Coordinates of C-alpha atoms and ligand atoms in Angstrom, one line a residue:
I15 CA 0.0 0.0 0.0
S16 CA 2.8 2.5 0.8
L17 CA 4.0 1.8 -2.7
Q18 CA 0.7 2.9 -4.2
M19 CA 0.7 5.9 -1.9
M20 CA 4.2 6.8 -3.1
K21 CA 3.1 6.5 -6.7
H22 CA 0.1 8.8 -6.1
A23 CA 2.3 11.4 -4.3
W24 CA 5.1 11.3 -6.9
D25 CA 2.9 11.2 -10.0
N26 CA 1.0 14.3 -8.9
Y27 CA 4.2 16.1 -7.9
K28 CA 5.5 15.3 -11.4
R29 CA 2.3 16.4 -13.1
Y30 CA 1.8 19.7 -11.3
A31 CA 5.1 20.8 -9.7
W32 CA 8.0 19.1 -11.4
G33 CA 11.3 20.7 -10.6
L34 CA 9.8 22.9 -7.9
N35 CA 10.3 22.3 -4.2
E36 CA 6.9 20.9 -3.2
L37 CA 3.4 20.3 -4.4
K38 CA 0.2 22.1 -3.5
P39 CA -2.2 19.1 -4.0
I40 CA -5.4 21.1 -3.9
S41 CA -4.5 24.0 -6.0
K42 CA -2.4 21.7 -8.2
Q43 CA 0.7 23.9 -8.5
G44 CA 4.2 24.3 -7.0
H45 CA 4.8 25.3 -3.4
S46 CA 8.0 27.1 -2.5
S47 CA 9.2 27.2 1.1
N48 CA 11.8 29.8 1.9
L49 CA 13.8 27.2 3.8
F50 CA 15.6 26.2 0.6
G51 CA 16.0 29.7 -0.9
N52 CA 15.9 29.2 -4.7
I53 CA 17.5 25.8 -4.6
Q54 CA 14.9 23.8 -6.5
G55 CA 13.7 20.2 -6.5
A56 CA 13.4 19.4 -2.8
T57 CA 10.8 16.7 -3.4
I58 CA 12.9 15.0 -6.1
V59 CA 16.1 14.9 -3.9
D60 CA 14.2 13.9 -0.8
A61 CA 12.4 11.1 -2.6
L62 CA 15.3 9.6 -4.5
D63 CA 16.1 6.8 -2.0
T64 CA 12.4 6.0 -1.4
L65 CA 11.9 5.5 -5.1
Y66 CA 15.0 3.3 -5.1
I67 CA 14.0 1.2 -2.1
M68 CA 10.5 0.7 -3.5
E69 CA 12.0 -0.3 -6.8
M70 CA 10.2 2.4 -8.7
K71 CA 12.9 2.2 -11.4
E72 CA 11.4 4.5 -14.1
E73 CA 10.8 7.2 -11.5
F74 CA 14.2 6.9 -10.0
K75 CA 15.7 7.3 -13.5
E76 CA 13.7 10.5 -14.2
A77 CA 14.7 11.8 -10.8
K78 CA 18.3 11.1 -11.5
E79 CA 18.2 12.8 -14.9
W80 CA 16.6 15.9 -13.3
V81 CA 19.5 16.0 -10.8
E82 CA 22.1 15.7 -13.6
Q83 CA 20.5 18.3 -15.7
N84 CA 18.9 20.8 -13.3
L85 CA 20.1 20.6 -9.7
D86 CA 22.1 23.8 -9.4
F87 CA 23.7 25.2 -6.3
N88 CA 25.2 28.2 -8.0
V89 CA 22.3 30.4 -7.1
N90 CA 22.0 33.6 -5.1
A91 CA 19.9 32.1 -2.3
E92 CA 19.7 32.4 1.5
I93 CA 19.0 28.9 2.8
S94 CA 18.5 27.1 6.1
V95 CA 21.8 25.2 6.7
F96 CA 20.0 22.5 8.6
E97 CA 17.1 21.9 6.2
V98 CA 19.4 21.8 3.2
N99 CA 21.8 19.5 5.0
I100 CA 19.2 16.9 6.1
R101 CA 17.1 16.9 2.9
F102 CA 19.6 17.7 0.1
V103 CA 23.0 16.5 1.4
G104 CA 21.3 13.5 3.1
G105 CA 19.2 12.7 0.1
L106 CA 22.1 12.8 -2.3
L107 CA 24.4 10.7 0.0
S108 CA 21.8 8.0 0.4
A109 CA 21.1 8.0 -3.4
Y110 CA 24.8 7.6 -3.9
Y111 CA 25.3 4.7 -1.4
L112 CA 22.2 2.9 -2.7
S113 CA 22.8 3.2 -6.4
G114 CA 26.5 3.8 -6.7
E115 CA 25.9 6.6 -9.2
E116 CA 28.8 9.1 -9.1
I117 CA 26.6 12.1 -9.9
F118 CA 25.0 11.9 -6.4
R119 CA 28.4 11.8 -4.7
K120 CA 29.6 14.8 -6.8
K121 CA 26.5 16.9 -6.0
A122 CA 26.6 16.1 -2.3
V123 CA 30.2 17.1 -2.0
E124 CA 29.6 20.3 -4.1
L125 CA 26.7 21.2 -1.9
G126 CA 28.7 20.4 1.3
E127 CA 31.4 22.9 0.2
K128 CA 28.8 25.6 -0.3
L129 CA 27.7 25.1 3.3
L130 CA 31.2 25.6 4.8
P131 CA 31.1 29.4 5.1
A132 CA 28.3 28.9 7.7
F133 CA 31.0 27.9 10.2
N134 CA 32.8 31.2 10.0
T135 CA 31.9 32.4 13.4
P136 CA 34.1 33.1 16.5
T137 CA 33.2 29.7 18.0
G138 CA 32.7 27.7 14.9
I139 CA 29.1 27.0 15.8
P140 CA 27.4 27.6 12.4
W141 CA 24.8 30.2 11.5
A142 CA 21.3 29.0 10.9
L143 CA 20.9 30.8 7.6
L144 CA 23.5 31.2 4.9
N145 CA 23.6 33.0 1.5
I146 CA 25.3 30.3 -0.6
K147 CA 26.5 32.9 -3.1
S148 CA 28.0 35.5 -0.9
G149 CA 28.8 33.1 2.0
I150 CA 27.3 35.5 4.5
G151 CA 25.5 33.9 7.4
R152 CA 23.1 35.1 10.1
N153 CA 20.7 33.6 12.7
W154 CA 16.9 33.5 12.8
P155 CA 15.7 36.9 13.9
W156 CA 13.4 35.2 16.5
A157 CA 16.1 33.2 18.2
S158 CA 16.9 34.1 21.8
G159 CA 19.8 36.5 22.0
G160 CA 21.1 36.0 18.5
S161 CA 21.6 32.3 19.1
S162 CA 22.0 29.3 16.8
I163 CA 19.6 26.4 17.4
L164 CA 20.7 23.2 19.0
A165 CA 18.7 20.9 16.7
E166 CA 20.1 22.8 13.7
F167 CA 23.9 22.9 14.4
G168 CA 23.6 19.5 16.2
T169 CA 22.2 17.8 13.1
L170 CA 25.0 18.0 10.7
H171 CA 27.3 15.3 12.1
L172 CA 26.3 12.2 10.2
E173 CA 26.3 13.9 6.8
F174 CA 29.5 15.8 7.4
I175 CA 31.4 12.6 8.5
H176 CA 30.2 11.0 5.2
L177 CA 31.3 14.0 3.2
S178 CA 34.8 13.7 4.5
H179 CA 34.7 10.0 3.9
L180 CA 33.6 10.4 0.3
S181 CA 35.7 13.5 -0.6
G182 CA 38.9 12.6 1.2
N183 CA 38.7 16.2 2.6
P184 CA 38.8 16.2 6.4
V185 CA 37.4 19.7 6.7
F186 CA 33.8 18.5 7.0
A187 CA 34.5 16.2 9.9
E188 CA 36.7 18.8 11.6
K189 CA 33.8 21.3 11.6
V190 CA 31.4 19.0 13.3
M191 CA 33.9 17.6 15.8
N192 CA 34.5 21.2 16.8
I193 CA 30.8 21.7 17.6
R194 CA 31.1 18.8 20.1
K195 CA 34.2 20.4 21.7
V196 CA 32.4 23.7 22.2
L197 CA 29.4 21.9 23.8
N198 CA 31.7 19.8 26.1
R199 CA 33.4 22.9 27.4
L200 CA 30.1 24.5 28.6
D201 CA 28.3 24.0 31.8
K202 CA 24.9 22.3 31.3
P203 CA 22.1 23.2 33.7
E204 CA 21.2 19.9 35.4
G205 CA 23.0 18.1 32.7
L206 CA 20.5 19.4 30.1
Y207 CA 21.3 21.2 26.8
P208 CA 19.5 24.5 26.2
N209 CA 18.1 25.0 22.7
Y210 CA 19.9 28.3 22.1
L211 CA 23.7 28.9 21.9
N212 CA 25.2 32.2 20.8
P213 CA 27.9 31.5 18.0
S214 CA 29.8 34.6 18.9
S215 CA 30.0 34.5 22.7
G216 CA 29.7 30.7 23.0
Q217 CA 27.1 31.3 25.8
W218 CA 23.7 29.7 26.1
G219 CA 20.7 31.8 25.3
Q220 CA 17.4 31.2 27.1
H221 CA 17.3 28.0 29.2
H222 CA 14.6 26.3 27.2
V223 CA 15.1 22.5 26.8
S224 CA 13.1 20.4 24.4
I225 CA 13.3 16.9 23.0
G226 CA 10.8 18.1 20.3
G227 CA 11.3 21.1 18.0
L228 CA 14.6 23.1 18.4
G229 CA 16.3 20.2 20.3
D230 CA 15.2 16.8 18.9
S231 CA 17.6 15.6 16.3
F232 CA 20.7 16.8 18.3
Y233 CA 20.1 13.9 20.7
E234 CA 19.3 11.6 17.8
Y235 CA 22.6 12.4 16.1
L236 CA 24.7 11.7 19.2
L237 CA 23.4 8.2 19.3
K238 CA 23.6 7.6 15.6
A239 CA 27.1 9.1 15.3
W240 CA 28.2 6.4 17.7
L241 CA 26.3 3.7 15.8
M242 CA 27.5 5.0 12.4
S243 CA 31.1 4.8 13.6
G244 CA 30.8 1.1 14.2
K245 CA 30.6 1.9 17.9
T246 CA 34.0 3.5 18.1
D247 CA 32.9 7.2 18.7
E248 CA 33.0 7.0 22.5
E249 CA 32.5 10.7 22.9
G250 CA 29.1 10.5 21.0
R251 CA 28.1 7.5 23.1
K252 CA 28.8 9.2 26.4
M253 CA 27.1 12.4 25.4
Y254 CA 24.0 10.5 24.4
Y255 CA 23.6 8.3 27.5
D256 CA 24.4 11.2 29.8
A257 CA 21.8 13.3 28.1
V258 CA 19.2 10.6 28.3
Q259 CA 19.8 10.2 32.0
A260 CA 19.2 14.0 32.5
I261 CA 16.1 13.8 30.3
E262 CA 14.7 10.9 32.3
T263 CA 15.3 12.6 35.6
H264 CA 14.1 16.1 34.7
L265 CA 11.7 15.9 31.7
I266 CA 10.0 12.5 31.6
R267 CA 6.8 12.3 33.6
K268 CA 3.8 10.0 33.9
S269 CA 0.2 11.3 33.7
S270 CA -2.4 10.3 36.3
G271 CA -3.9 8.2 33.6
G272 CA -0.6 6.3 33.3
L273 CA 0.8 7.8 30.1
T274 CA 4.5 8.5 29.9
Y275 CA 5.4 11.8 28.3
I276 CA 8.4 14.1 27.7
A277 CA 7.7 17.6 29.0
E278 CA 9.6 20.8 28.1
W279 CA 11.8 22.6 30.6
K280 CA 11.9 26.4 30.9
G281 CA 14.5 27.6 33.4
G282 CA 13.6 24.8 35.8
L283 CA 9.8 24.9 35.3
L284 CA 8.1 22.2 33.3
E285 CA 5.6 22.8 30.6
H286 CA 3.5 19.6 30.3
K287 CA 3.3 19.6 26.6
M288 CA 4.6 17.1 24.1
G289 CA 5.1 17.9 20.4
H290 CA 4.4 15.5 17.5
L291 CA 8.1 16.0 16.8
T292 CA 9.0 14.6 20.2
C293 CA 7.4 11.3 19.3
F294 CA 10.5 10.3 17.4
A295 CA 12.2 9.8 20.8
G296 CA 10.4 6.5 21.3
G297 CA 12.3 5.0 18.4
M298 CA 15.5 6.6 19.5
F299 CA 15.3 5.2 23.1
A300 CA 14.6 1.7 21.7
L301 CA 17.4 2.0 19.1
G302 CA 19.9 3.0 21.9
A303 CA 18.7 0.4 24.3
D304 CA 21.2 -2.2 23.3
G305 CA 24.2 -0.1 24.3
A306 CA 22.7 1.5 27.4
P307 CA 25.0 1.5 30.5
S308 CA 24.6 -0.4 33.7
D309 CA 21.8 -2.8 32.9
K310 CA 19.5 0.0 31.6
T311 CA 18.7 -1.8 28.3
G312 CA 15.3 -3.0 29.5
R313 CA 14.4 0.5 30.8
H314 CA 15.3 2.1 27.4
I315 CA 13.1 -0.4 25.5
E316 CA 10.3 0.2 28.0
L317 CA 10.6 4.0 27.6
G318 CA 10.4 3.5 23.8
A319 CA 7.3 1.4 24.2
E320 CA 5.7 3.9 26.6
I321 CA 6.3 6.9 24.3
A322 CA 5.0 4.9 21.4
R323 CA 1.8 4.2 23.4
T324 CA 1.4 7.8 24.4
C325 CA 1.8 9.0 20.8
H326 CA -0.7 6.4 19.6
E327 CA -3.1 7.7 22.2
S328 CA -2.6 11.3 20.8
Y329 CA -3.8 9.9 17.4
D330 CA -6.6 7.8 18.8
R331 CA -8.1 10.6 20.8
T332 CA -8.8 12.8 17.7
S333 CA -11.7 12.5 15.3
L334 CA -9.5 11.8 12.3
K335 CA -7.1 9.4 14.0
L336 CA -4.2 11.5 13.1
G337 CA -2.1 13.2 15.7
P338 CA -2.0 17.0 16.5
E339 CA 1.1 19.1 16.3
A340 CA 1.3 19.2 20.1
F341 CA -0.7 17.7 22.9
R342 CA -0.9 18.5 26.6
F343 CA -1.1 16.9 30.0
D344 CA -2.6 19.7 32.1
G345 CA -5.9 21.4 32.7
G346 CA -7.6 18.0 33.0
V347 CA -6.6 16.6 29.6
E348 CA -4.2 13.9 28.6
A349 CA -2.6 13.6 25.2
I350 CA -5.0 16.1 23.6
A351 CA -4.3 19.4 21.9
T352 CA -6.1 22.3 23.7
R353 CA -5.0 25.3 21.6
Q354 CA -6.4 25.9 18.2
N355 CA -3.0 26.5 16.7
E356 CA -1.7 23.1 17.9
K357 CA -4.4 21.0 16.3
Y358 CA -2.9 20.6 12.8
Y359 CA -1.3 17.6 11.2
I360 CA 1.2 18.2 8.3
L361 CA 1.9 14.6 7.2
R362 CA 4.7 14.3 9.8
P363 CA 6.5 11.0 10.2
E364 CA 7.6 10.8 13.8
V365 CA 4.9 8.5 15.2
I366 CA 5.2 6.1 12.3
E367 CA 9.0 6.2 12.7
T368 CA 8.7 5.1 16.3
Y369 CA 6.3 2.3 15.3
M370 CA 8.9 1.1 12.8
Y371 CA 11.7 1.0 15.3
M372 CA 9.5 -0.6 17.9
W373 CA 8.4 -3.2 15.4
R374 CA 11.9 -4.1 14.3
L375 CA 13.2 -4.2 17.9
T376 CA 10.4 -6.1 19.6
H377 CA 8.2 -7.7 16.8
D378 CA 5.1 -6.9 18.9
P379 CA 2.3 -6.9 16.2
K380 CA 0.5 -4.0 17.7
Y381 CA 3.0 -1.6 16.1
R382 CA 2.0 -2.9 12.6
Q383 CA -1.7 -2.5 13.7
W384 CA -1.1 1.1 14.7
G385 CA 0.8 1.8 11.5
W386 CA -2.2 0.4 9.6
E387 CA -4.6 2.7 11.5
A388 CA -2.4 5.6 10.3
V389 CA -2.5 4.4 6.7
E390 CA -6.3 4.2 6.8
A391 CA -6.5 7.7 8.2
L392 CA -4.0 9.1 5.7
E393 CA -6.0 7.5 2.8
K394 CA -9.3 8.8 4.1
Y395 CA -8.5 12.3 5.1
C396 CA -5.2 13.4 3.5
R397 CA -5.4 11.8 0.1
V398 CA -6.9 14.1 -2.5
D399 CA -7.0 14.0 -6.3
G400 CA -3.8 16.0 -6.6
G401 CA -1.7 14.1 -4.0
Y402 CA -1.6 14.2 -0.2
S403 CA -2.4 17.3 2.0
G404 CA -2.0 18.2 5.6
I405 CA -5.0 18.9 7.8
R406 CA -5.8 22.0 9.8
D407 CA -7.7 20.5 12.7
V408 CA -7.6 16.8 13.5
Y409 CA -10.5 17.1 16.0
S410 CA -12.9 18.5 13.4
S411 CA -14.7 16.2 11.0
R412 CA -15.4 19.3 8.8
Q413 CA -12.3 18.8 6.6
S414 CA -9.9 21.6 6.0
H415 CA -6.8 20.9 4.0
D416 CA -3.6 23.0 4.3
D417 CA -2.8 22.3 0.6
V418 CA 0.9 21.3 1.1
Q419 CA 2.5 18.0 0.3
Q420 CA 5.6 18.2 2.4
S421 CA 8.8 16.6 0.9
F422 CA 9.3 14.7 4.1
F423 CA 6.1 12.8 3.4
L424 CA 7.9 11.1 0.6
S425 CA 11.3 10.8 2.2
E426 CA 10.1 9.7 5.7
T427 CA 6.4 9.0 6.3
L428 CA 6.1 6.7 3.3
K429 CA 9.5 5.1 3.7
Y430 CA 9.0 4.3 7.3
L431 CA 5.6 2.8 6.5
Y432 CA 7.2 0.7 3.8
L433 CA 9.9 -0.5 6.2
L434 CA 7.3 -1.2 8.9
F435 CA 5.6 -3.7 6.6
S436 CA 8.9 -5.1 5.1
E437 CA 11.3 -7.8 6.4
D438 CA 14.1 -6.8 8.8
D439 CA 16.7 -7.5 6.2
L440 CA 15.7 -4.5 4.1
L441 CA 18.2 -1.8 5.2
P442 CA 19.1 -3.8 8.3
F443 CA 20.1 -1.8 11.4
E444 CA 23.5 -3.6 11.5
H445 CA 24.5 -1.8 8.4
W446 CA 22.5 1.4 8.1
V447 CA 21.6 4.4 10.2
F448 CA 18.9 6.8 9.1
N449 CA 19.5 10.5 9.1
T450 CA 16.8 12.7 10.6
E451 CA 15.1 12.9 7.2
A452 CA 15.1 9.1 6.9
H453 CA 17.9 9.0 4.5
P454 CA 19.9 5.7 5.1
L455 CA 23.7 6.1 5.6
P456 CA 26.0 3.1 5.8
I457 CA 27.8 2.3 9.1
L458 CA 31.5 3.1 8.6
D459 CA 33.6 0.4 10.3
K460 CA 37.1 1.7 11.0
D461 CA 38.7 -1.4 9.5
D462 CA 36.4 -1.6 6.6
E463 CA 36.9 1.2 4.2
N464 CA 35.2 -0.6 1.4
K465 CA 32.0 -1.1 3.3
E466 CA 29.8 0.8 0.9
E467 CA 30.9 -1.5 -1.9
T468 CA 29.9 -4.6 -0.1
Q469 CA 26.5 -3.2 1.0
K470 CA 25.1 -2.4 -2.4
Ligands
DMJ521 C1 11.7 16.5 9.0 O1 12.3 17.5 8.2 C2 12.8 15.9 9.9 O2 12.2 14.7 10.4 C3 13.2 16.8 11.0 O3 14.0 16.2 11.9 C4 12.0 17.3 11.8 N1 10.9 17.8 10.9 C5 10.6 17.1 9.7 C6 9.5 16.2 9.9 O4 8.5 16.4 10.8

């Protein structure tokens, strides 16, 4: 079924928005988000590996031809360093490792080089935004005290290690190792990492800690850096398990109805809210369980299972059976959105991602059942003639579409669904880690430089 869904999403993108970043499935035209400046083709690059894995050969070929002929980074564009890294660099790297086609390696390295000026700050903590023509960077105007964002500068590691590996140029790896060094020098309140860090002063901004938006994939990349190194990156391992310990102590709580959730922390006070984005953490805890220190393996798997259950409840307690952007555990509610502007669903993957990890690691059939419920809801409420659309209010049966088919729907949501219903030997965890946009990257064993050859 996810193959049919992918076909529908792809065919409509091709028909109405080919070469543009994303599709507006209701108005049947292109959608351009300013996250990518005027770099074009986000959906194509994000979808390459999904097309490959689903064996959609014709479509993969057209996508590759588009990349060869049209993907151009010599544009005057201010881009989000994080978004371009996870979707474009990550997408190109996976396409290269899966298909062995040189064009993808070449484009990935070329784009990586374009991103390097972002690191020209006094600390080497990169800017959030970069003009890839002038090389001038800056931060989001809304970010506390001119800070860079933890989840943005902390989500470059996997791709940059591979860029050094594939180009023979150590500069990429040096840049991301330096980020670790800066973080390790700093005092962390209660062992937690605030979401804001000023790249000039090297000081934290506002003490807001989140495992959802603004923080999320920083933690994910600590664990995956260790796994991707063939478990040799001890620093990554230590930073990850220390962080999880602090998260468990200070952020994880149980509601009176028995649902485990991860709250947000603002200068020592908890906000009892969990974002859809935070739901990825169930899969992360389970993936990291095996290496957990001092017989904590069982606890990490259990945390993964409890977060999966809570996130499933957030879906089940809506009218459309799709989860809201954020849900709360206060004012008498549990796992329900209470604010109008938190009731939307934009085709995000995190809950299905967690089901996929939990399925692979436990084989409890309920995760496939829950994934199936999500498929039914997506087909019923998000599928439209012109593709798939997000929804403005998951509690209202009066349908209101947001008219955007996000590129991560093709790269993540549909890929994780496909994997959830595939055998474990498709992209096995022993050989691959997924970047935060679900692009698989091979594990680099220190003694096995030809790994990518043997994994094809
Ligand atoms: C994706 O771009 C990535 O999963 C990122 O880590 C968070 N946001 C979206 C999906 O929700």
